[in-house]
Short mmCIF file of C-alpha atoms and ligand atoms in Angstrom, two decimals:
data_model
loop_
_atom_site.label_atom_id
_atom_site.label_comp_id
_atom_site.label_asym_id
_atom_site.label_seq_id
_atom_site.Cartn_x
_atom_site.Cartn_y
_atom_site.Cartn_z
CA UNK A 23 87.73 96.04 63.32
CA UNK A 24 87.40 94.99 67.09
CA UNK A 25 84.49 95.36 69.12
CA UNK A 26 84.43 99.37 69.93
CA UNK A 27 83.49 98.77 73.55
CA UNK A 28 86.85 100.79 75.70
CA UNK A 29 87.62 101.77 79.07
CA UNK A 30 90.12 104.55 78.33
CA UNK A 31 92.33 104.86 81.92
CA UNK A 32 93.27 108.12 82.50
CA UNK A 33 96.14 107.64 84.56
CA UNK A 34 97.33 111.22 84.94
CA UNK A 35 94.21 112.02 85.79
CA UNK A 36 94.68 109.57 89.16
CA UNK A 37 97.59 110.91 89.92
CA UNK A 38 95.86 114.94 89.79
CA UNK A 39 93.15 113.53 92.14
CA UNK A 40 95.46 111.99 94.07
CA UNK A 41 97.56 115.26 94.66
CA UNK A 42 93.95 117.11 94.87
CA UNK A 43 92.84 114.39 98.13
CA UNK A 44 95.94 115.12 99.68
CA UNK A 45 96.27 119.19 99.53
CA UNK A 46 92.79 119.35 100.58
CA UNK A 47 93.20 116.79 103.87
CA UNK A 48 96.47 118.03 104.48
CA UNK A 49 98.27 114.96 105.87
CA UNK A 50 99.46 111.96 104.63
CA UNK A 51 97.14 109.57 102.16
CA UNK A 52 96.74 106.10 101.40
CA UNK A 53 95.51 105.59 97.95
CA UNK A 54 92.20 102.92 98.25
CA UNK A 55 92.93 100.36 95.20
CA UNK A 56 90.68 97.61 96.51
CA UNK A 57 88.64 95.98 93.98
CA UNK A 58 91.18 96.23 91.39
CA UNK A 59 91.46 100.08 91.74
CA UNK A 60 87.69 100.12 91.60
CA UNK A 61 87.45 98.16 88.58
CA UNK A 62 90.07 100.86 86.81
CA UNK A 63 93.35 98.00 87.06
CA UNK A 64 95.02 97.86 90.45
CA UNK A 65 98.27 97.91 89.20
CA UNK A 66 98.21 100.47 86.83
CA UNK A 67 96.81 103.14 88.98
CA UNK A 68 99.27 102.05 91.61
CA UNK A 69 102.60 102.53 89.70
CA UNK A 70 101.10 106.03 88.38
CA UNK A 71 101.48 107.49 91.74
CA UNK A 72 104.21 104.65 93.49
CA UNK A 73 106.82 107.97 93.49
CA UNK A 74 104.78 110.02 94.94
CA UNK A 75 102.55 108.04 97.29
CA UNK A 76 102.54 107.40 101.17
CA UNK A 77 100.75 104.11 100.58
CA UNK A 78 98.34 102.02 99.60
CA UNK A 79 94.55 100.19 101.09
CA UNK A 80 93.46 96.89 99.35
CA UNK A 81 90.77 94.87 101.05
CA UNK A 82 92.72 91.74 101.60
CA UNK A 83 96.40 89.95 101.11
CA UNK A 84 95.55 88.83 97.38
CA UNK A 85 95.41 92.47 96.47
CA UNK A 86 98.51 93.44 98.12
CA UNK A 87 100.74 90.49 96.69
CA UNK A 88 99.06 91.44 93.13
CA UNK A 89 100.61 94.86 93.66
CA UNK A 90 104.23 93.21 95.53
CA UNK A 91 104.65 91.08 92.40
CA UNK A 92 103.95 94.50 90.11
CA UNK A 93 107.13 95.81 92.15
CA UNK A 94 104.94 98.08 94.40
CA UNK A 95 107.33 98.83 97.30
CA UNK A 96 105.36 101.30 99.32
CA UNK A 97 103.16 100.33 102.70
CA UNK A 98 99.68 98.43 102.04
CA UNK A 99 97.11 98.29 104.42
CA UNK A 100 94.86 95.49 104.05
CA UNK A 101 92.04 96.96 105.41
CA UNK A 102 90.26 94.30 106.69
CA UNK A 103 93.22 92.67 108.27
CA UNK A 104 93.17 88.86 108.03
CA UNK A 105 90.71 85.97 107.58
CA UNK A 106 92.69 83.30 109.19
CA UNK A 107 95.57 83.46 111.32
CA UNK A 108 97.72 81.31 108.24
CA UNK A 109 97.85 84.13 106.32
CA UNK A 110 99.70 85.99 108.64
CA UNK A 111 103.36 85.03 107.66
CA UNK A 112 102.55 86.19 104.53
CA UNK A 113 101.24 89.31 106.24
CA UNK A 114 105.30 90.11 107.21
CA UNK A 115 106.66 88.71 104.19
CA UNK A 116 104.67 91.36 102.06
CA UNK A 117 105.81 93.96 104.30
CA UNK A 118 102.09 95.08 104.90
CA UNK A 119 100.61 96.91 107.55
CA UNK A 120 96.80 95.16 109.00
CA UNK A 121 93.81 97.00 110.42
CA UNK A 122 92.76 94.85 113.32
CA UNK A 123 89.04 95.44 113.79
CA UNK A 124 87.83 92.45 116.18
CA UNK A 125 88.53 90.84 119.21
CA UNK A 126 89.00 87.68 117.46
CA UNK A 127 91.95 89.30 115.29
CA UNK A 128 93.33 90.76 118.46
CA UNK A 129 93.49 87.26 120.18
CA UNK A 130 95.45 85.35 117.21
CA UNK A 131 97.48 88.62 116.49
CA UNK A 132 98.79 88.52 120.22
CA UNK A 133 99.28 84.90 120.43
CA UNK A 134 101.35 84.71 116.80
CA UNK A 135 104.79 84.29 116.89
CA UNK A 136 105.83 86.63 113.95
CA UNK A 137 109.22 87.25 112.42
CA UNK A 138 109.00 90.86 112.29
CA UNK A 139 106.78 93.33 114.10
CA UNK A 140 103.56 94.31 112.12
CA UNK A 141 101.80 98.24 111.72
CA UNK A 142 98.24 98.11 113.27
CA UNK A 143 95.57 100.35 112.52
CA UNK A 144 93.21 99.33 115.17
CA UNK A 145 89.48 100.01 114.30
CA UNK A 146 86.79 101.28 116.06
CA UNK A 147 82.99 100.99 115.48
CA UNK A 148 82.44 104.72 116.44
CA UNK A 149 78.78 104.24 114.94
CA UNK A 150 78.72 102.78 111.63
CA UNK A 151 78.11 99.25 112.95
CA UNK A 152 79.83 97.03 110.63
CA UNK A 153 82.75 96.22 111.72
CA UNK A 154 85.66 97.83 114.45
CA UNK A 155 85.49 97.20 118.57
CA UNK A 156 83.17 99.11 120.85
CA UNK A 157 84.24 102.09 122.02
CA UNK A 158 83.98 100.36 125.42
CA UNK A 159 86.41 98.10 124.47
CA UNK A 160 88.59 99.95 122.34
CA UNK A 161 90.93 101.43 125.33
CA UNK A 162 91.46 97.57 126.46
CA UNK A 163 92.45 96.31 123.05
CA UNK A 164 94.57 99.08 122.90
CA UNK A 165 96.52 98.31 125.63
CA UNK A 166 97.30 94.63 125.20
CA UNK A 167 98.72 95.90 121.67
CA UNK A 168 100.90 98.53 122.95
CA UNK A 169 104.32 97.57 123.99
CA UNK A 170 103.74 93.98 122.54
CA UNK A 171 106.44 92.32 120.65
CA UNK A 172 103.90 91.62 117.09
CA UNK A 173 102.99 95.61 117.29
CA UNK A 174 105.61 98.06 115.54
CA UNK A 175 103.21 101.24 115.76
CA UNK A 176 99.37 101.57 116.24
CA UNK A 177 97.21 104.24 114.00
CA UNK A 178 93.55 104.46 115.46
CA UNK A 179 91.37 104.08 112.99
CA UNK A 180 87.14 104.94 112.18
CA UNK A 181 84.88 104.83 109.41
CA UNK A 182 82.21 106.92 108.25
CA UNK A 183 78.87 105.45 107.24
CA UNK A 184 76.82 109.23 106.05
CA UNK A 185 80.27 111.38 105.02
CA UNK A 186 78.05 112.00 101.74
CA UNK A 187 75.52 113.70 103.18
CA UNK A 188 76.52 117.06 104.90
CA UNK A 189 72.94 117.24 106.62
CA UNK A 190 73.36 114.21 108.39
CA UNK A 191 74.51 114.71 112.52
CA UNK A 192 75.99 111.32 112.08
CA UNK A 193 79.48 112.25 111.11
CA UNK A 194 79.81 115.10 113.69
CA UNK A 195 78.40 112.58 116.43
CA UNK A 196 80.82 109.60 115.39
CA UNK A 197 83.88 111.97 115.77
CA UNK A 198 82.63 113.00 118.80
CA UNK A 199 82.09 109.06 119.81
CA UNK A 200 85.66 108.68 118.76
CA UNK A 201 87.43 111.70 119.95
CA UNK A 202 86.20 110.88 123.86
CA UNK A 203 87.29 106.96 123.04
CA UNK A 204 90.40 107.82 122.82
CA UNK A 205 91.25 110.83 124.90
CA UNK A 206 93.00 109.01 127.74
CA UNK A 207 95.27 107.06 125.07
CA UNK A 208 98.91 107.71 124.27
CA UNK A 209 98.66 107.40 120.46
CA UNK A 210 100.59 108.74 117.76
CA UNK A 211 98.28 108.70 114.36
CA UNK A 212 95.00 108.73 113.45
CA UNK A 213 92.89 108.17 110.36
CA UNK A 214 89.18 108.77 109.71
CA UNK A 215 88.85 110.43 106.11
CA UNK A 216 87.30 108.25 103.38
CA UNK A 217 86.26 110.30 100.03
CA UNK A 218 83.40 112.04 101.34
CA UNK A 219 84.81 113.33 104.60
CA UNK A 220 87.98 114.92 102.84
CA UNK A 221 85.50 116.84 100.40
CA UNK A 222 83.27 117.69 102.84
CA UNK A 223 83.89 116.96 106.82
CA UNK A 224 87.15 119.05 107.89
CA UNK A 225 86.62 118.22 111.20
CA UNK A 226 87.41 114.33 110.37
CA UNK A 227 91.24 115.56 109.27
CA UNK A 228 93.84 114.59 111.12
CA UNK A 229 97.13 112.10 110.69
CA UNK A 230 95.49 110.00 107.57
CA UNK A 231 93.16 110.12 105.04
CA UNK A 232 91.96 107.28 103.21
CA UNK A 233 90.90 108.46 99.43
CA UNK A 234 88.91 105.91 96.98
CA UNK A 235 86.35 107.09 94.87
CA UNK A 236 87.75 110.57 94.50
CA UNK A 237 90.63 109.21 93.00
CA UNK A 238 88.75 107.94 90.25
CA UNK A 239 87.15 111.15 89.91
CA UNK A 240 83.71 110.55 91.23
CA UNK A 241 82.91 112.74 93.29
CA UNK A 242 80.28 110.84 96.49
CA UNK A 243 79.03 114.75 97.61
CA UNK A 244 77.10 115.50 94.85
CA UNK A 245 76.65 112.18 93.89
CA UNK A 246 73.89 112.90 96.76
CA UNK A 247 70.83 114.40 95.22
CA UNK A 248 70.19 115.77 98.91
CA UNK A 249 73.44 117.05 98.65
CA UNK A 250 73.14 121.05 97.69
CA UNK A 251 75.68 122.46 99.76
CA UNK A 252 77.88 119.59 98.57
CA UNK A 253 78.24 121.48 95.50
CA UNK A 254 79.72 124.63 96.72
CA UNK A 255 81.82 122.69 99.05
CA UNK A 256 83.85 121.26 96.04
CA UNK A 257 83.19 123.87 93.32
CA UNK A 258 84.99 126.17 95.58
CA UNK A 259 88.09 124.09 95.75
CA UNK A 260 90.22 125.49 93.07
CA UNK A 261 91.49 122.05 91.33
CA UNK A 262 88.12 119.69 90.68
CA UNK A 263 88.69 116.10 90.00
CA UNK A 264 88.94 114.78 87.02
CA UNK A 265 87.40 111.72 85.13
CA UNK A 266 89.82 108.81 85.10
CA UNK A 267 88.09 106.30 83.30
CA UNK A 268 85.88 107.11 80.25
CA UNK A 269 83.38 104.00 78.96
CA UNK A 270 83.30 104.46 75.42
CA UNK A 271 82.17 102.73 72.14
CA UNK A 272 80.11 103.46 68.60
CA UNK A 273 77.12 103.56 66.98
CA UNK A 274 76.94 100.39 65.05
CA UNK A 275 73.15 100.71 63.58
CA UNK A 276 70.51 103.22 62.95
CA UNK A 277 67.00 102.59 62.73
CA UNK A 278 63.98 105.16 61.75
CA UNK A 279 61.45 104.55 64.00
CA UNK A 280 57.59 105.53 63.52
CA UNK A 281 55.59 106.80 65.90
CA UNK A 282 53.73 103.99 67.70
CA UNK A 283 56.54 101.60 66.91
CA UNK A 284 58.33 99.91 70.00
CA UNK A 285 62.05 98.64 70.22
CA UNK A 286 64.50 96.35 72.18
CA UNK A 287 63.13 93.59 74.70
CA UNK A 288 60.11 93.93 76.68
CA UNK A 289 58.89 96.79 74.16
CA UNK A 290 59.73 99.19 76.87
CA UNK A 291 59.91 102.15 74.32
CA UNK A 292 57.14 103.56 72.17
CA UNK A 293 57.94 106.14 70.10
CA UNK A 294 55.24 109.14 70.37
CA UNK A 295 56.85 110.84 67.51
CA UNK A 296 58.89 109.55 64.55
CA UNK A 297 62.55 108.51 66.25
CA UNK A 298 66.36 108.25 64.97
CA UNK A 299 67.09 105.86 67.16
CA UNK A 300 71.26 104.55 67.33
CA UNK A 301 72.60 101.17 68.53
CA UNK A 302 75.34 101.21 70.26
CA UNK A 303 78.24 98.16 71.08
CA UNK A 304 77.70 98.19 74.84
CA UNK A 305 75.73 96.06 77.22
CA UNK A 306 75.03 95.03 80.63
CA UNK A 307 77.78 91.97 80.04
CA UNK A 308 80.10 94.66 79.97
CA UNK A 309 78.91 96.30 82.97
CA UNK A 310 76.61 99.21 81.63
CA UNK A 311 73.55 99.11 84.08
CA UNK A 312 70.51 97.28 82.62
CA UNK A 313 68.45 99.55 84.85
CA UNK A 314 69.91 102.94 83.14
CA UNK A 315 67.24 103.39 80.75
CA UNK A 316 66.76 106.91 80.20
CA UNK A 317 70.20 108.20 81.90
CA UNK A 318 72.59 110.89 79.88
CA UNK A 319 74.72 109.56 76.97
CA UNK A 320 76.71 111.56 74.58
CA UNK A 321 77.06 110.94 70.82
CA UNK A 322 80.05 112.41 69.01
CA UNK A 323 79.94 115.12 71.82
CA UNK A 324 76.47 116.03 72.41
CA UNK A 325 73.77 114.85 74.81
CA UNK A 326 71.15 112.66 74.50
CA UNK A 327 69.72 109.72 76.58
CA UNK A 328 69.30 105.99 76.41
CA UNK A 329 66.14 104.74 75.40
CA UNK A 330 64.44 101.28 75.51
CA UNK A 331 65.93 97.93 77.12
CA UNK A 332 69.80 97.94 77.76
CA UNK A 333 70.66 94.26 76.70
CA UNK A 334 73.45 92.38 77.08
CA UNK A 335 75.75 93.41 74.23
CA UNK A 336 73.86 96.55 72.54
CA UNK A 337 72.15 99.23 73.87
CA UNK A 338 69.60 102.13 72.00
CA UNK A 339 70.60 105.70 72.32
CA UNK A 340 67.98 108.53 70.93
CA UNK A 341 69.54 110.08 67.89
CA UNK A 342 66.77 112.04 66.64
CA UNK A 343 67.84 115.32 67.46
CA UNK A 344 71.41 114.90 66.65
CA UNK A 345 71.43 114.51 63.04
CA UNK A 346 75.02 114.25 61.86
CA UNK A 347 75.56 110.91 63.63
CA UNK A 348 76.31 108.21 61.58
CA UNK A 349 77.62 104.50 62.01
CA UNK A 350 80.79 104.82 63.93
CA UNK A 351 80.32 107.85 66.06
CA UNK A 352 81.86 107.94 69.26
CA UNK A 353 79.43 107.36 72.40
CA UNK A 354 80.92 108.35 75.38
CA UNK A 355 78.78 105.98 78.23
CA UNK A 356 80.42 108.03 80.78
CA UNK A 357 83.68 110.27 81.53
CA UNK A 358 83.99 113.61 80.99
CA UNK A 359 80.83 114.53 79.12
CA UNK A 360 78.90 111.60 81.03
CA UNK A 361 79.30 111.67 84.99
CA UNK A 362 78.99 108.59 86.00
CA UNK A 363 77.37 109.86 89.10
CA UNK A 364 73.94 110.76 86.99
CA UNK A 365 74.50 107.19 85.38
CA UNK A 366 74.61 105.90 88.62
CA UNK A 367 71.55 107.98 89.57
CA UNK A 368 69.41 107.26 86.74
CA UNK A 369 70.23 103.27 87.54
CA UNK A 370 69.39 103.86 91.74
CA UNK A 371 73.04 102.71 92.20
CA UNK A 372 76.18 104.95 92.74
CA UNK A 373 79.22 105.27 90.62
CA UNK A 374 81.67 102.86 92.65
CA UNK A 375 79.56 99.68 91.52
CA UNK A 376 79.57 101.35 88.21
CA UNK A 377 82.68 101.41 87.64
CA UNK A 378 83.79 98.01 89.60
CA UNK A 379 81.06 96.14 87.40
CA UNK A 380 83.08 97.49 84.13
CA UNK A 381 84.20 93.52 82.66
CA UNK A 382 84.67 92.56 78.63
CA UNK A 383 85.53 95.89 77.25
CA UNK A 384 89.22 96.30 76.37
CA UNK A 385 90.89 98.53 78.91
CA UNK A 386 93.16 101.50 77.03
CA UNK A 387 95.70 103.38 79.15
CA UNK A 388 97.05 106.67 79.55
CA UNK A 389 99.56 108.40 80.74
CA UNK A 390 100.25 111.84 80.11
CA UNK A 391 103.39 113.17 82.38
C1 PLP B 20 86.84 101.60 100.80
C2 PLP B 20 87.30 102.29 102.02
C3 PLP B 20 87.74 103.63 101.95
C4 PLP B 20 87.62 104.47 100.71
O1 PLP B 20 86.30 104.97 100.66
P1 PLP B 20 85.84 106.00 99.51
O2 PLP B 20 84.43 106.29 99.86
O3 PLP B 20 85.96 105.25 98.22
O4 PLP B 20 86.75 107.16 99.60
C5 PLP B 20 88.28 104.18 103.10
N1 PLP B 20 88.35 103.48 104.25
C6 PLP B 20 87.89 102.21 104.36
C7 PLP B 20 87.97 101.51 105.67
C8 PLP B 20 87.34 101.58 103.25
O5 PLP B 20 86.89 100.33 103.37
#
């Protein structure tokens, strides 16, 4: 037998969140597979909705030539444009479309001599402040794009830095920043809808959206403990996401534990009562926080929490109360039992670097028409 440690892909489930992002914003929707697909294989995830898809967002060119060479045929937007001005060549020979969010990218862009016109989405820093012109600037950069010979279309873009959090004015007053940016323009498209502004900012809808996490069925709204009216938001909308990747693996050793005895490194636990306590084949090398002690786990379909030091290949799960488990039952880390939002919570991270840190396990797809 093989090490128990899975991913299990759910790849139909992408393709229902996919179709759920794009009824809810209403226009058209690049699927975000940066980071291979957030850890859940680039690729993969790509080909389950290629038929179906208006395109793709990777972060960079390497991502969009791992999904050319897969046969992907539908536009990519590398969302941070280029590095260098060498890569550009490549740029048009991958068909891909660039965000250009600096004046620096603007500057090489204009003075390249390309083969074919390129698709801009030109970015503005409408109060984020990480990266995208100055909406002082923006109308300028504009202009020098529009009507040149390297610029086949221009989509203005923004991004949101507090979608997840529906009390915060910062969303309402960065579409506002944006809106009176680009009044005076003559532009076809737009785009400002991550995740957490299709779920829960309406007002951000428009030509675009630009889905990631939701796809993988994390939901960032009530990922956000603030987040209360989050819930209703989404629990109203008829078709919820689902799950796409479930961490599982087994119990590979039980242990009685007295009360006053410790276990794992560090000693962190000490039982206060007698304690069933189950090792399980899953560690931090394969991505399962080190910091999660105490956060939900289920064993053969029932709820219980991890206890003690996660370590690098094993981790202790608290089996007391769930007395049919034996060496071998199934212990769902997280998917559909396990959200890997309260994972994420219980570790003070959130369920993207979760699921991008998920490395050693063997990766199981699925694909259920
Ligand atoms: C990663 C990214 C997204 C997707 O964000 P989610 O929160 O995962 O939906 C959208 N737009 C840009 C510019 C991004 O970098």
């Amino acid at each position: 037998m093989s090490r128990p440690a899975i991913a299990h892909i759910r790849l139909d489930a992408f393709r229902h969140n996919y179709r759920v992002a794009k009824a809810m914003h209403g226009g058209k929707a690049l699927a975000v597979v940066k980071a291979n697909g957030y850890g859940h294989g680039a690729v993969q995830c790509a080909q389950a909705i290629a038929n179906e898809v208006d395109g793709f967002a990777v972060a960079c060119l390497e991502e969009a030539v791992e999904l050319r060479q897969a046969g992907i045929s539908k536009p990519i937007l590398l969302l941070e444009g280029f590095f260098e001005a060498a890569e550009l060549p490549e740029i048009v020979a991958n068909n891909c479309w660039i965000v250009l969010h600096a004046q620096w990218q603007i500057d090489i862009f204009l003075a390249a001599k390309l083969a074919k016109p390129l698709h801009v989405w030109l970015k503005m820093d409408s109060g984020m402040h990480r990266v995208g012109l100055a909406p002082a600037s923006y109308q300028q950069a504009f202009n020098s794009l529009a009507g040149h010979a390297n610029t086949a279309n221009i989509v203005l873009m923004s991004h949101f830095a507090n979608a997840d959090n529906l009390k915060s004015i910062h969303t309402k007053q960065q579409i506002s920043v944006f809106q009176q940016a680009v009044q005076t323009l003559k532009f076809d498209e737009v785009s400002l809808a991550n995740s957490a502004a299709i779920l829960g900012w309406p007002q951000s809808y428009n030509h675009w959206s630009r889905p990631g996490i939701m796809l993988y069925g994390a939901d960032p709204l009530t990922a956000n403990a603030l987040n209360q009216l989050a819930k209703t938001v989404v629990s109203e909308h008829p078709q919820s996401l689902r799950a796409v990747m479930q961490l599982s693996s087994k119990i590979i050793s039980i242990r009685n534990i007295q009360k006053g005895e410790s276990i794992g490194y560090g000693s962190i636990f000490n039982a206060d009562k007698d304690t069933i306590v189950g090792v399980v084949a899953c560690g931090y090398a394969d991505g399962y926080p080190r910091s999660a002690t105490g956060a939900p786990v289920a064993v053969d379909g029932r709820i219980t929490k991890i206890i003690g030091r996660v370590s690098m290949d094993m981790l202790f799960v608290d089996l007391t109360d769930i007395t049919a488990a034996d060496i071998g039952s199934d212990v769902e880390l997280w998917g559909d039992q396990v959200s890997a939002n309260d994972v994420a919570n219980a570790a003070g991270t959130i369920a993207y670097e979760l699921f991008c840190n998920v490395k050693r396990v063997q990766f199981s797809y699925r694909d259920k028409q």
